[in-house]
Structure formats: structure tokens, C-alpha cells
């Protein structure tokens, strides 16, 4: 089909406003143009969401991932794709209220909707195979932060130190801190101005303190740090003068009640908010992750959207530069998140995205009913405008002003009067496409969406549609089993005496007592009463090492850090050790604590030296560095790059190469076509002269036939809409031999053009196949360390914090130790 062009998105067909009818000129949008972002503006019902779903579908077909924020719940419809389009497919998903309004029963309505979709798709030249392709090329998942209806999202690690460096990007990181802090304060109902509010200043300083040291923060640590800040002064004031202890306690209690509330549990379980997990699955299949936030309160939405934008920025900054589209970020209704005057926490990160994302191939698409909802600075950073029907004068004015600014920057003049008149007359699904990459605006109607656009889905419907994938959630969940505990440990009130030759460290406290209680509560249905938890340190051994993997032949130079912990029951045997995520160790306990006794062998420096040796041996045999290698593209994966991330990278590199190759081939063919076109024109002139007596209508047909044939082959960049009007040419019936000869010439040229087209198609197909091969062939390379590559940083006695909790369950007194260091 003509619209299956590599790297081009089929959005619809041009619409003729004069005759008020659809033409057959396809509107093919170069996906690269999306890297300068797009806004979609139009009144309710104008078809914005439909258009953006078209965009997303095209992206999915081209293996481009998307992060989607769905405030209304309309984008969940991306999961409603049915290649067979039967009424059975539809009956489960039609809106029963809608059926009711139409006076039909569900079966009847489903049959009608199925028919409508079948016809709609057929009218726009789309068939079963295209829907299949859409479903095969990407995985669509609905995430529901704070709820278990779809896949839950965990924000547990969202306060981890950013992966971008503090030295290079402190300004950006401070912006992120500001957003997160406003978000957190919003959650507990504190409306804080970043400059004047002491809450904001304190929290920001805590974040900055830890992050600038590259240390992770989490909610519990944040709460503890509010009570006992890690610094003594803020500005010139003593901390207690600036923000008295009692008030700080109040603030920390508010945060604590928030996280101790049962509903907050849903925010801490599920897939960690880490972008790489949302753009491809474990097998490297491209993902469209839909973040459904319709069920959240305003402040929860703001908090989540801000966190998500921040994560996107941090992820994006680690990607290589590119000219091709890498990932789409789409927000369906931007109202309230990007306003012109006020500064909600979401605004800064979004502005940063619009300014910086282009270099990394990340395209942002925003939709809104009113142009007044959009910040002016954001608009000037947007290269494509999809303008649908607008009614009020105020909206139109605002839009035209905005258009002025982008036209001025792109040196294109726009006929404002014309557009002004047009905007009020646009019909449903009809948009003006104005792009800084094109010379003139195009008016078009959006193509029929493959997804069944039934409108917002309810939480229950989301649960139903995501049920099949529930198994996957379980396996990727972050909840961890507690290590088994030795109940025979003797507990003492003060730290045991340790040989001075043995180094001791304390693992930092991560979990608050409330969270620990919550963990136990979650196991039972009935009411349980708890005693105040007490902090206990049990002993263990911690080994920390860095392994310097090196391989000159493939330019590999990677450091791998390993932190292994041995619990007291498993002393001396590293085989039983566990890997832990700790960045910093402390030199003293955090607060009042009791201690378990330590086994005798651990208090002996000789034994400790043995442990050091066996640690090194253990690492030598049990460490390796797994790399992936693409033999065709000759690229190795980076450290910490999962297979899925690597496949995604190959995908991008292959896409860049493809875009370049297609450009080159099209340019080459464009030249040939140009030559043929000249020849054709000449022959046509000859023919016309000879046909001077023939009717003018015939001549016109002749001309336009030549033009449309050429139009179709031309490059994506030179002509944005390819005409499919073909073969209107009518054979001259004149018998004169001269005319005959000219006619033959023309036929010959047309044949040449046709074969050239076939050649072009063949070449493009070869490129496509090559790309598939480039992505699919991946080898695993395992690199073993040399003994000398292993650098032991320490092997120390470790004090492991736990909450000892006594509780009463159904009349039985019970005790549990809950790990407090993760
Ligand atoms: N591309 C399309 N294919 C098929 N139907 C469409 C398409 N676009 C829009 N529609 C139909 O038109 C209705 C309204 O369109 P849409 O939801 O896109 O409007 P909107 O501009 O997003 O409105 P709102 O601002 O209220 O969200 C849809 O529910 C759907 O039935
Ligand atoms: Mg909409």
C-alpha cells in the first residue's frame, strides 16, 4: 500500500475546504519532524485524541516506543485492537451506557460498532494485516500509579540520586529537586513557594545534601532527616532557629501518616519508575506505556507527572544524540500542567524536555482544548501544530499570536487571515497541519483509527483487560522476601566489645517503624495490635569490591561494584552471601538500639583475614561481565545495559541508518524521475502541438497524469503528500501517425517511470529486511576477570538494622524482625 512508507506516518488525507470534500492525497508525516515536538489544539470533540492515537499507532508500527500520560482515560483504547473486527470482539468493550442511549442492547450495539469500524478502516485503506502489524510491533500496557487496576508503579526508588552528574548538571538537578519537593509537599497539603517556604527550603536542602554526595534518598530517610537534618545551618541561621524542632516533627509526622496509610502501599509496589522498563519489555519488544491517572487526586497527579517527567529527562540525557525519532512522550490533556502564568511543579521539567529532547530524538506531543492552557515559551519550541476547530475569538487570537512567533522564527510567512477564517469552519477530524519543516500548511482529515475509540475506560475495565498480563507484574515486583532470622540471637543493650583490628560499619536505616508495621499488617486480614518497634542491630559481614573489567580488543573498560553481605548464620561461606544495594556505610548506630551478640569466630582478626581471601576467590569465580554484541552492526553493549536496552539501541541505530539510506535512495531516484519528467514534458508538448485541434480537456488530463505519477515517487521531504491519483491519462484516439509516435514516446517514458518505481520499492524492501536482521542477530559475550582485576575495598563486620516488633494476632503474642536496611 502506498502509505506503508518507511519512516513516514500515515495521518490522513488532504481535505478540500472549497468543495468541502476529502481528496485522495495522502498526508504522510516524516517521523523525524516529531523530534521538534507537536501540539494538537482543538475544541472538545474535534478529534485531537483520535489524531494522536493515529500518531501513536504509526509510531508503534515503526517500533518507536512511547510514554503516554492519560489524564482522562481515552488512551487506554490503544489496547482495543481486533484484527478480525467481529461483533464478539466488540461486545465486551462497547460502552453499555452508550448502547442504552441509542436504545440498543449490547449485542446489537456491538454489531453496529464492529460494522462501523470495519467500514471506517476499509474506507481509509487499512486492513486486518495492518492491525496485526500494530499489535505485533509493540506491547501496550496500562499502568495505574497508586492502584492495582492496571499495572502498579513503584515510586520507591524515585528519590535515588540522579544518574546524571552533579558537577555537570547541578542546575538541572536543582530544578528536579524543586519539582519533587513541591510534589511531595502538595501530597501532604502544604502549598509551598520554593523561595519563601521553610518547608520547601528544608526539604530541598536535604535532597541536595544527599544527591550532591551521590547518595540515594528514600521516604524514610527523608522523614528521619527532617527530624534530624544532616546539616547544622540553613543559610546564616541555625537549623533550629530557622525551622524549630517541634514544627519539623509536625512536618515529618504528616509525611509519615501519608506513607503509613494503607492506600499508599500501592505506590510502593510494582514496576519501579525507571524509564528503560517502560519503553521495552524484557525481550526488547517496544512498549507503549500508558499511565492512567484519572483515578488520582489533583495533587497526586501533579506529584506523579512531575516525577515521571524528571525520570524521562534523566533517562534521556544518558542517550546518544540522534536525528531520528527514538521515543514519543505524549500527554493527552495538558490543562493545568503547563500554564502560561503560574508555575506548578510539572512546568519546569516539561519546558526542559521541550528545549532539550530534540537532540536525543525524543518527541513530545501535547494536546489541549484551549491554546490559553499552553505556556508561550513552550509553544515557540514546538515545530508542528495540528489545529482543529476553535470557536471562541479569544482562543483563535491566542493561537494566531502563537503562530506568529513560530513563523517569525522559521522565516515563513503565514496567511493569517486565511487561517483565521479556516479555524472556525473546520469539521470534525479536520486539522490544519502547520509545520516549520514544510513550506505551506496542509488541511487534512485524520485517518480512521485502528484502535476502537470507545472513550474512557473505567478502572474495572482496565483490570479486565490487563488481567492476562498480571503474571508479569508479579515477577517484576520489587517486594522482597525477608531473609530467615536466627531467633536464638542473644540481644544486649550495648554494642559487644570487638577486637580493635576489625573494622565495623553500620548499614543505614531505610525503613521507618511504620513501614515495618505495615509490612506485617499486610500479611493478615484481621485487626492486629502492635507494640512500639525497637531497633536492633544484628551482626554480619560485608564485603565490598570493585572489579575492573578490561579487554583492549573491544575497548572494554568497566568497573563493577559488588557489595555482598553474609548473615550471622552463614558466616565464612560467601556462597551464601547476598548482593545488596548500599552506597554509604555509617560509623555509628542511628538512634537508640540494642545489639545481637556476635559469634566467636567473627571476633578473631585471623578469621577475618581468611574471609578477605575467600572473598577475593569467590569474586574471581563468581563475577563476570556479560555483554551483548551485534555482529552486523559491530556494536557491543555498555555496562549495566540490559539486553532489552541493547536491542532498543540497535533498533535506534538501525532506524537512523535506514532513514539515511532511504533519503539517499530517494534523492538518487528523484534525480532520475526529474530527468524523466523533463522528457515527459517535452513529449507532451509535442503531443499537444500535434493535438492542437483536440479538446482542451484532453490536454489537461494528459498533463495532470504526468504530474501525479511523478508526485508519487518523490522523496518524503520534498513532497509531503503524495498523490495517488494515477492513470487518469486517457489514450489519445487520434490516428495521425505523428500523434501516435508522440504517444508511444510518452508510454515508453511512463513505463520507464513504472519500472523505476518498482526498483525503488525493491530497494526499500531490502532496506527493511536488512534492518530486521540487524536487530535480531545478537550474541552474548562473557568476560571473566583476572585475579588482578579484583580490588577489595573492605571486608568488615556489619551491623544490620532491624525492627523487632511484638504484636498480638487473634490472642497470640508474636514477634517478628523486619529488615530495616532496604
Ligand atoms: N481517527 C479517528 N477514527 C475514528 N473515529 C474518530 C477518530 N477521531 C475521532 N473519532 C471519533 O470522534 C470522537 C471525538 O474525538 P476525540 O475524542 O478525538 O475528540 P477530542 O478532540 O480529543 O475531544 P476532547 O477535547 O473532549 O478530548 C471519538 O470518540 C471518536 O468516536
Ligand atoms: Mg481528547
PDB file of C-alpha atoms in Angstrom, residues 313-537:
ATOM      1  CA  UNK A 313      14.866  13.839  31.492  1.00  0.00           C
ATOM      2  CA  UNK A 314      17.434  11.831  33.454  1.00  0.00           C
ATOM      3  CA  UNK A 315      16.996   8.848  31.160  1.00  0.00           C
ATOM      4  CA  UNK A 316      17.100  10.973  28.039  1.00  0.00           C
ATOM      5  CA  UNK A 317      20.348  12.668  28.997  1.00  0.00           C
ATOM      6  CA  UNK A 318      22.096   9.315  29.005  1.00  0.00           C
ATOM      7  CA  UNK A 319      21.086   8.519  25.430  1.00  0.00           C
ATOM      8  CA  UNK A 320      23.252   9.236  22.432  1.00  0.00           C
ATOM      9  CA  UNK A 321      22.380  12.060  20.067  1.00  0.00           C
ATOM     10  CA  UNK A 322      20.304  11.214  17.027  1.00  0.00           C
ATOM     11  CA  UNK A 323      18.360  12.751  14.167  1.00  0.00           C
ATOM     12  CA  UNK A 324      15.778  10.013  14.030  1.00  0.00           C
ATOM     13  CA  UNK A 325      12.806   9.720  16.320  1.00  0.00           C
ATOM     14  CA  UNK A 326      13.709   7.500  19.279  1.00  0.00           C
ATOM     15  CA  UNK A 327      10.745   7.747  21.654  1.00  0.00           C
ATOM     16  CA  UNK A 328       7.475   9.633  21.912  1.00  0.00           C
ATOM     17  CA  UNK A 329       6.230  11.341  25.039  1.00  0.00           C
ATOM     18  CA  UNK A 330       2.533  12.123  24.801  1.00  0.00           C
ATOM     19  CA  UNK A 331       0.220  13.873  27.205  1.00  0.00           C
ATOM     20  CA  UNK A 332      -3.433  13.806  26.198  1.00  0.00           C
ATOM     21  CA  UNK A 333      -4.732  16.778  28.148  1.00  0.00           C
ATOM     22  CA  UNK A 334      -2.168  19.315  29.233  1.00  0.00           C
ATOM     23  CA  UNK A 335      -4.586  21.612  31.043  1.00  0.00           C
ATOM     24  CA  UNK A 336      -3.120  22.609  34.431  1.00  0.00           C
ATOM     25  CA  UNK A 337       0.357  21.176  33.834  1.00  0.00           C
ATOM     26  CA  UNK A 338       1.835  23.783  31.534  1.00  0.00           C
ATOM     27  CA  UNK A 339       0.008  27.047  32.194  1.00  0.00           C
ATOM     28  CA  UNK A 340       1.318  30.393  30.955  1.00  0.00           C
ATOM     29  CA  UNK A 341       1.260  32.286  34.255  1.00  0.00           C
ATOM     30  CA  UNK A 342       1.574  30.079  37.338  1.00  0.00           C
ATOM     31  CA  UNK A 343       4.362  27.602  37.962  1.00  0.00           C
ATOM     32  CA  UNK A 344       3.150  24.157  39.009  1.00  0.00           C
ATOM     33  CA  UNK A 345       5.950  21.606  39.599  1.00  0.00           C
ATOM     34  CA  UNK A 346       5.331  19.938  36.252  1.00  0.00           C
ATOM     35  CA  UNK A 347       6.068  23.056  34.234  1.00  0.00           C
ATOM     36  CA  UNK A 348       9.834  23.324  34.533  1.00  0.00           C
ATOM     37  CA  UNK A 349      10.614  19.719  33.607  1.00  0.00           C
ATOM     38  CA  UNK A 350       8.245  19.910  30.664  1.00  0.00           C
ATOM     39  CA  UNK A 351       9.902  23.070  29.427  1.00  0.00           C
ATOM     40  CA  UNK A 352      13.301  21.413  29.807  1.00  0.00           C
ATOM     41  CA  UNK A 353      12.034  18.464  27.802  1.00  0.00           C
ATOM     42  CA  UNK A 354      10.787  20.691  25.008  1.00  0.00           C
ATOM     43  CA  UNK A 355      14.099  22.532  24.879  1.00  0.00           C
ATOM     44  CA  UNK A 356      16.470  19.594  25.110  1.00  0.00           C
ATOM     45  CA  UNK A 357      14.700  16.492  23.885  1.00  0.00           C
ATOM     46  CA  UNK A 358      15.272  17.139  20.218  1.00  0.00           C
ATOM     47  CA  UNK A 359      18.966  16.292  20.343  1.00  0.00           C
ATOM     48  CA  UNK A 360      18.130  12.902  21.800  1.00  0.00           C
ATOM     49  CA  UNK A 361      15.367  12.059  19.367  1.00  0.00           C
ATOM     50  CA  UNK A 362      12.640  12.328  21.981  1.00  0.00           C
ATOM     51  CA  UNK A 363       9.476  13.850  20.544  1.00  0.00           C
ATOM     52  CA  UNK A 364       6.917  15.468  22.824  1.00  0.00           C
ATOM     53  CA  UNK A 365       3.286  15.659  21.738  1.00  0.00           C
ATOM     54  CA  UNK A 366       0.798  17.685  23.764  1.00  0.00           C
ATOM     55  CA  UNK A 367      -2.943  18.011  23.291  1.00  0.00           C
ATOM     56  CA  UNK A 368      -5.278  20.641  24.660  1.00  0.00           C
ATOM     57  CA  UNK A 369      -8.680  22.159  24.068  1.00  0.00           C
ATOM     58  CA  UNK A 370      -7.548  25.723  24.608  1.00  0.00           C
ATOM     59  CA  UNK A 371      -4.418  27.430  23.368  1.00  0.00           C
ATOM     60  CA  UNK A 372      -4.520  29.539  26.546  1.00  0.00           C
ATOM     61  CA  UNK A 373      -3.576  26.429  28.531  1.00  0.00           C
ATOM     62  CA  UNK A 374      -0.140  26.395  26.996  1.00  0.00           C
ATOM     63  CA  UNK A 375       2.862  28.367  28.067  1.00  0.00           C
ATOM     64  CA  UNK A 376       4.090  30.688  25.356  1.00  0.00           C
ATOM     65  CA  UNK A 377       7.731  29.615  25.734  1.00  0.00           C
ATOM     66  CA  UNK A 378       6.667  26.049  25.252  1.00  0.00           C
ATOM     67  CA  UNK A 379       4.831  26.886  22.074  1.00  0.00           C
ATOM     68  CA  UNK A 380       7.826  28.549  20.473  1.00  0.00           C
ATOM     69  CA  UNK A 381       9.705  25.301  20.997  1.00  0.00           C
ATOM     70  CA  UNK A 382       7.162  23.325  19.065  1.00  0.00           C
ATOM     71  CA  UNK A 383       7.712  22.621  15.381  1.00  0.00           C
ATOM     72  CA  UNK A 384       4.382  21.094  14.421  1.00  0.00           C
ATOM     73  CA  UNK A 385       0.914  22.407  15.117  1.00  0.00           C
ATOM     74  CA  UNK A 386      -2.211  20.435  14.496  1.00  0.00           C
ATOM     75  CA  UNK A 387      -5.015  22.951  14.669  1.00  0.00           C
ATOM     76  CA  UNK A 388      -8.570  21.750  14.806  1.00  0.00           C
ATOM     77  CA  UNK A 389     -11.777  23.681  15.082  1.00  0.00           C
ATOM     78  CA  UNK A 390     -11.784  26.525  17.609  1.00  0.00           C
ATOM     79  CA  UNK A 391     -14.844  28.544  18.431  1.00  0.00           C
ATOM     80  CA  UNK A 392     -14.135  31.438  20.736  1.00  0.00           C
ATOM     81  CA  UNK A 393     -12.415  34.573  19.465  1.00  0.00           C
ATOM     82  CA  UNK A 394     -10.098  34.503  22.467  1.00  0.00           C
ATOM     83  CA  UNK A 395      -8.817  31.039  21.591  1.00  0.00           C
ATOM     84  CA  UNK A 396      -8.348  31.998  17.976  1.00  0.00           C
ATOM     85  CA  UNK A 397      -6.484  35.175  18.858  1.00  0.00           C
ATOM     86  CA  UNK A 398      -4.170  33.358  21.183  1.00  0.00           C
ATOM     87  CA  UNK A 399      -3.456  30.730  18.573  1.00  0.00           C
ATOM     88  CA  UNK A 400      -2.691  33.241  15.863  1.00  0.00           C
ATOM     89  CA  UNK A 401      -0.313  35.069  18.191  1.00  0.00           C
ATOM     90  CA  UNK A 402       1.465  31.808  18.851  1.00  0.00           C
ATOM     91  CA  UNK A 403       1.632  31.010  15.171  1.00  0.00           C
ATOM     92  CA  UNK A 404       3.217  34.409  14.621  1.00  0.00           C
ATOM     93  CA  UNK A 405       6.094  33.551  16.899  1.00  0.00           C
ATOM     94  CA  UNK A 406       6.925  30.265  15.241  1.00  0.00           C
ATOM     95  CA  UNK A 407       6.501  31.705  11.767  1.00  0.00           C
ATOM     96  CA  UNK A 408       8.873  34.503  12.627  1.00  0.00           C
ATOM     97  CA  UNK A 409      11.473  32.065  13.843  1.00  0.00           C
ATOM     98  CA  UNK A 410      11.163  29.864  10.795  1.00  0.00           C
ATOM     99  CA  UNK A 411      11.082  32.775   8.343  1.00  0.00           C
ATOM    100  CA  UNK A 412       7.897  31.598   6.781  1.00  0.00           C
ATOM    101  CA  UNK A 413       5.036  33.911   6.302  1.00  0.00           C
ATOM    102  CA  UNK A 414       1.606  32.605   7.064  1.00  0.00           C
ATOM    103  CA  UNK A 415      -1.581  33.903   5.697  1.00  0.00           C
ATOM    104  CA  UNK A 416      -3.215  34.755   8.996  1.00  0.00           C
ATOM    105  CA  UNK A 417      -6.495  35.961   7.649  1.00  0.00           C
ATOM    106  CA  UNK A 418      -6.914  32.776   5.773  1.00  0.00           C
ATOM    107  CA  UNK A 419      -6.175  30.663   8.804  1.00  0.00           C
ATOM    108  CA  UNK A 420      -8.414  32.811  10.976  1.00  0.00           C
ATOM    109  CA  UNK A 421     -11.358  32.105   8.697  1.00  0.00           C
ATOM    110  CA  UNK A 422     -10.495  28.459   8.367  1.00  0.00           C
ATOM    111  CA  UNK A 423     -10.310  27.655  12.055  1.00  0.00           C
ATOM    112  CA  UNK A 424     -13.965  28.287  12.733  1.00  0.00           C
ATOM    113  CA  UNK A 425     -15.036  26.260   9.734  1.00  0.00           C
ATOM    114  CA  UNK A 426     -13.054  23.100  10.274  1.00  0.00           C
ATOM    115  CA  UNK A 427     -15.198  19.993  10.561  1.00  0.00           C
ATOM    116  CA  UNK A 428     -14.780  17.025  12.822  1.00  0.00           C
ATOM    117  CA  UNK A 429     -11.400  15.297  12.446  1.00  0.00           C
ATOM    118  CA  UNK A 430     -10.240  18.047  10.084  1.00  0.00           C
ATOM    119  CA  UNK A 431      -6.997  19.785  11.072  1.00  0.00           C
ATOM    120  CA  UNK A 432      -4.596  22.358   9.736  1.00  0.00           C
ATOM    121  CA  UNK A 433      -1.124  20.871   9.795  1.00  0.00           C
ATOM    122  CA  UNK A 434       1.361  23.648  10.198  1.00  0.00           C
ATOM    123  CA  UNK A 435       4.963  22.604  10.426  1.00  0.00           C
ATOM    124  CA  UNK A 436       8.195  24.540  10.431  1.00  0.00           C
ATOM    125  CA  UNK A 437       9.529  21.804   8.183  1.00  0.00           C
ATOM    126  CA  UNK A 438       7.009  22.430   5.423  1.00  0.00           C
ATOM    127  CA  UNK A 439       6.506  25.449   3.211  1.00  0.00           C
ATOM    128  CA  UNK A 440       2.754  25.680   3.395  1.00  0.00           C
ATOM    129  CA  UNK A 441       0.107  24.444   5.811  1.00  0.00           C
ATOM    130  CA  UNK A 442      -1.928  21.418   4.800  1.00  0.00           C
ATOM    131  CA  UNK A 443      -5.556  20.850   5.658  1.00  0.00           C
ATOM    132  CA  UNK A 444      -6.391  17.221   6.211  1.00  0.00           C
ATOM    133  CA  UNK A 445      -8.825  14.798   7.728  1.00  0.00           C
ATOM    134  CA  UNK A 446      -7.414  12.221  10.124  1.00  0.00           C
ATOM    135  CA  UNK A 447      -7.427   8.616   9.038  1.00  0.00           C
ATOM    136  CA  UNK A 448      -9.666   6.130  10.786  1.00  0.00           C
ATOM    137  CA  UNK A 449      -8.009   4.871  13.951  1.00  0.00           C
ATOM    138  CA  UNK A 450      -7.223   1.174  14.183  1.00  0.00           C
ATOM    139  CA  UNK A 451      -7.933   1.227  17.911  1.00  0.00           C
ATOM    140  CA  UNK A 452     -11.592   1.151  18.847  1.00  0.00           C
ATOM    141  CA  UNK A 453     -12.208   4.667  20.184  1.00  0.00           C
ATOM    142  CA  UNK A 454     -14.913   3.953  22.693  1.00  0.00           C
ATOM    143  CA  UNK A 455     -13.893   6.662  25.164  1.00  0.00           C
ATOM    144  CA  UNK A 456     -12.540   6.472  28.713  1.00  0.00           C
ATOM    145  CA  UNK A 457     -12.326   3.028  30.281  1.00  0.00           C
ATOM    146  CA  UNK A 458     -13.245   2.515  33.910  1.00  0.00           C
ATOM    147  CA  UNK A 459     -10.887   1.049  36.487  1.00  0.00           C
ATOM    148  CA  UNK A 460     -12.783  -2.226  36.328  1.00  0.00           C
ATOM    149  CA  UNK A 461     -12.481  -2.451  32.594  1.00  0.00           C
ATOM    150  CA  UNK A 462      -8.789  -1.749  32.883  1.00  0.00           C
ATOM    151  CA  UNK A 463      -8.494  -4.544  35.407  1.00  0.00           C
ATOM    152  CA  UNK A 464     -10.208  -6.875  32.996  1.00  0.00           C
ATOM    153  CA  UNK A 465      -8.067  -6.026  30.008  1.00  0.00           C
ATOM    154  CA  UNK A 466      -4.824  -6.160  31.963  1.00  0.00           C
ATOM    155  CA  UNK A 467      -5.683  -9.427  33.710  1.00  0.00           C
ATOM    156  CA  UNK A 468      -3.801 -11.556  31.221  1.00  0.00           C
ATOM    157  CA  UNK A 469      -0.631  -9.707  31.954  1.00  0.00           C
ATOM    158  CA  UNK A 470      -0.983  -9.874  35.738  1.00  0.00           C
ATOM    159  CA  UNK A 471       1.531 -12.684  35.934  1.00  0.00           C
ATOM    160  CA  UNK A 472       4.194 -10.370  34.578  1.00  0.00           C
ATOM    161  CA  UNK A 473       3.577  -7.859  37.348  1.00  0.00           C
ATOM    162  CA  UNK A 474       4.309 -10.440  39.963  1.00  0.00           C
ATOM    163  CA  UNK A 475       7.669 -11.357  38.506  1.00  0.00           C
ATOM    164  CA  UNK A 476       8.796  -7.748  38.149  1.00  0.00           C
ATOM    165  CA  UNK A 477       7.534  -6.654  41.545  1.00  0.00           C
ATOM    166  CA  UNK A 478      10.032  -5.044  43.843  1.00  0.00           C
ATOM    167  CA  UNK A 479       8.794  -6.601  47.060  1.00  0.00           C
ATOM    168  CA  UNK A 480      11.473  -8.809  48.504  1.00  0.00           C
ATOM    169  CA  UNK A 481      11.423 -11.807  50.782  1.00  0.00           C
ATOM    170  CA  UNK A 482      12.902 -11.241  54.213  1.00  0.00           C
ATOM    171  CA  UNK A 483      15.997 -13.269  54.982  1.00  0.00           C
ATOM    172  CA  UNK A 484      15.444 -16.002  57.544  1.00  0.00           C
ATOM    173  CA  UNK A 485      16.178 -14.934  61.043  1.00  0.00           C
ATOM    174  CA  UNK A 486      18.007 -16.702  63.828  1.00  0.00           C
ATOM    175  CA  UNK A 487      15.701 -16.430  66.812  1.00  0.00           C
ATOM    176  CA  UNK A 488      18.376 -17.696  69.174  1.00  0.00           C
ATOM    177  CA  UNK A 489      20.418 -14.500  68.789  1.00  0.00           C
ATOM    178  CA  UNK A 490      21.121 -13.065  72.220  1.00  0.00           C
ATOM    179  CA  UNK A 491      20.287  -9.409  72.486  1.00  0.00           C
ATOM    180  CA  UNK A 492      22.280  -6.919  74.574  1.00  0.00           C
ATOM    181  CA  UNK A 493      21.713  -3.264  75.338  1.00  0.00           C
ATOM    182  CA  UNK A 494      25.162  -2.067  74.313  1.00  0.00           C
ATOM    183  CA  UNK A 495      27.474  -2.989  71.421  1.00  0.00           C
ATOM    184  CA  UNK A 496      29.638  -6.028  72.160  1.00  0.00           C
ATOM    185  CA  UNK A 497      33.365  -5.468  72.500  1.00  0.00           C
ATOM    186  CA  UNK A 498      35.103  -6.088  69.238  1.00  0.00           C
ATOM    187  CA  UNK A 499      38.780  -6.636  68.548  1.00  0.00           C
ATOM    188  CA  UNK A 500      40.259  -3.305  67.557  1.00  0.00           C
ATOM    189  CA  UNK A 501      41.781  -4.862  64.440  1.00  0.00           C
ATOM    190  CA  UNK A 502      38.357  -5.500  63.000  1.00  0.00           C
ATOM    191  CA  UNK A 503      36.650  -2.714  61.154  1.00  0.00           C
ATOM    192  CA  UNK A 504      32.945  -2.178  61.912  1.00  0.00           C
ATOM    193  CA  UNK A 505      30.310  -0.456  59.810  1.00  0.00           C
ATOM    194  CA  UNK A 506      26.592   0.206  60.258  1.00  0.00           C
ATOM    195  CA  UNK A 507      24.149  -0.205  57.402  1.00  0.00           C
ATOM    196  CA  UNK A 508      21.946   2.880  57.106  1.00  0.00           C
ATOM    197  CA  UNK A 509      18.342   2.749  58.212  1.00  0.00           C
ATOM    198  CA  UNK A 510      15.975   2.850  55.280  1.00  0.00           C
ATOM    199  CA  UNK A 511      12.630   1.687  56.628  1.00  0.00           C
ATOM    200  CA  UNK A 512      10.619   3.597  59.253  1.00  0.00           C
ATOM    201  CA  UNK A 513       8.928   1.635  62.064  1.00  0.00           C
ATOM    202  CA  UNK A 514       5.581   2.458  60.476  1.00  0.00           C
ATOM    203  CA  UNK A 515       6.544   0.881  57.185  1.00  0.00           C
ATOM    204  CA  UNK A 516       7.804  -2.183  59.046  1.00  0.00           C
ATOM    205  CA  UNK A 517       4.472  -2.496  60.861  1.00  0.00           C
ATOM    206  CA  UNK A 518       2.673  -2.032  57.589  1.00  0.00           C
ATOM    207  CA  UNK A 519       4.589  -4.987  56.166  1.00  0.00           C
ATOM    208  CA  UNK A 520       3.302  -7.255  58.919  1.00  0.00           C
ATOM    209  CA  UNK A 521      -0.228  -5.839  58.677  1.00  0.00           C
ATOM    210  CA  UNK A 522      -0.333  -6.695  55.003  1.00  0.00           C
ATOM    211  CA  UNK A 523       0.010 -10.375  55.835  1.00  0.00           C
ATOM    212  CA  UNK A 524      -3.167 -10.550  57.900  1.00  0.00           C
ATOM    213  CA  UNK A 525      -6.810  -9.866  57.237  1.00  0.00           C
ATOM    214  CA  UNK A 526      -7.865  -9.164  60.815  1.00  0.00           C
ATOM    215  CA  UNK A 527      -7.033  -6.351  63.213  1.00  0.00           C
ATOM    216  CA  UNK A 528      -3.695  -6.653  64.994  1.00  0.00           C
ATOM    217  CA  UNK A 529      -2.317  -4.625  67.869  1.00  0.00           C
ATOM    218  CA  UNK A 530       1.325  -3.643  67.842  1.00  0.00           C
ATOM    219  CA  UNK A 531       3.852  -2.650  70.457  1.00  0.00           C
ATOM    220  CA  UNK A 532       6.329   0.098  69.709  1.00  0.00           C
ATOM    221  CA  UNK A 533       9.057  -1.453  67.488  1.00  0.00           C
ATOM    222  CA  UNK A 534      12.613  -1.418  68.793  1.00  0.00           C
ATOM    223  CA  UNK A 535      15.721  -1.056  66.727  1.00  0.00           C
ATOM    224  CA  UNK A 536      18.116  -3.984  66.858  1.00  0.00           C
ATOM    225  CA  UNK A 537      21.413  -4.400  65.085  1.00  0.00           C
TER     226      UNK A 537
END
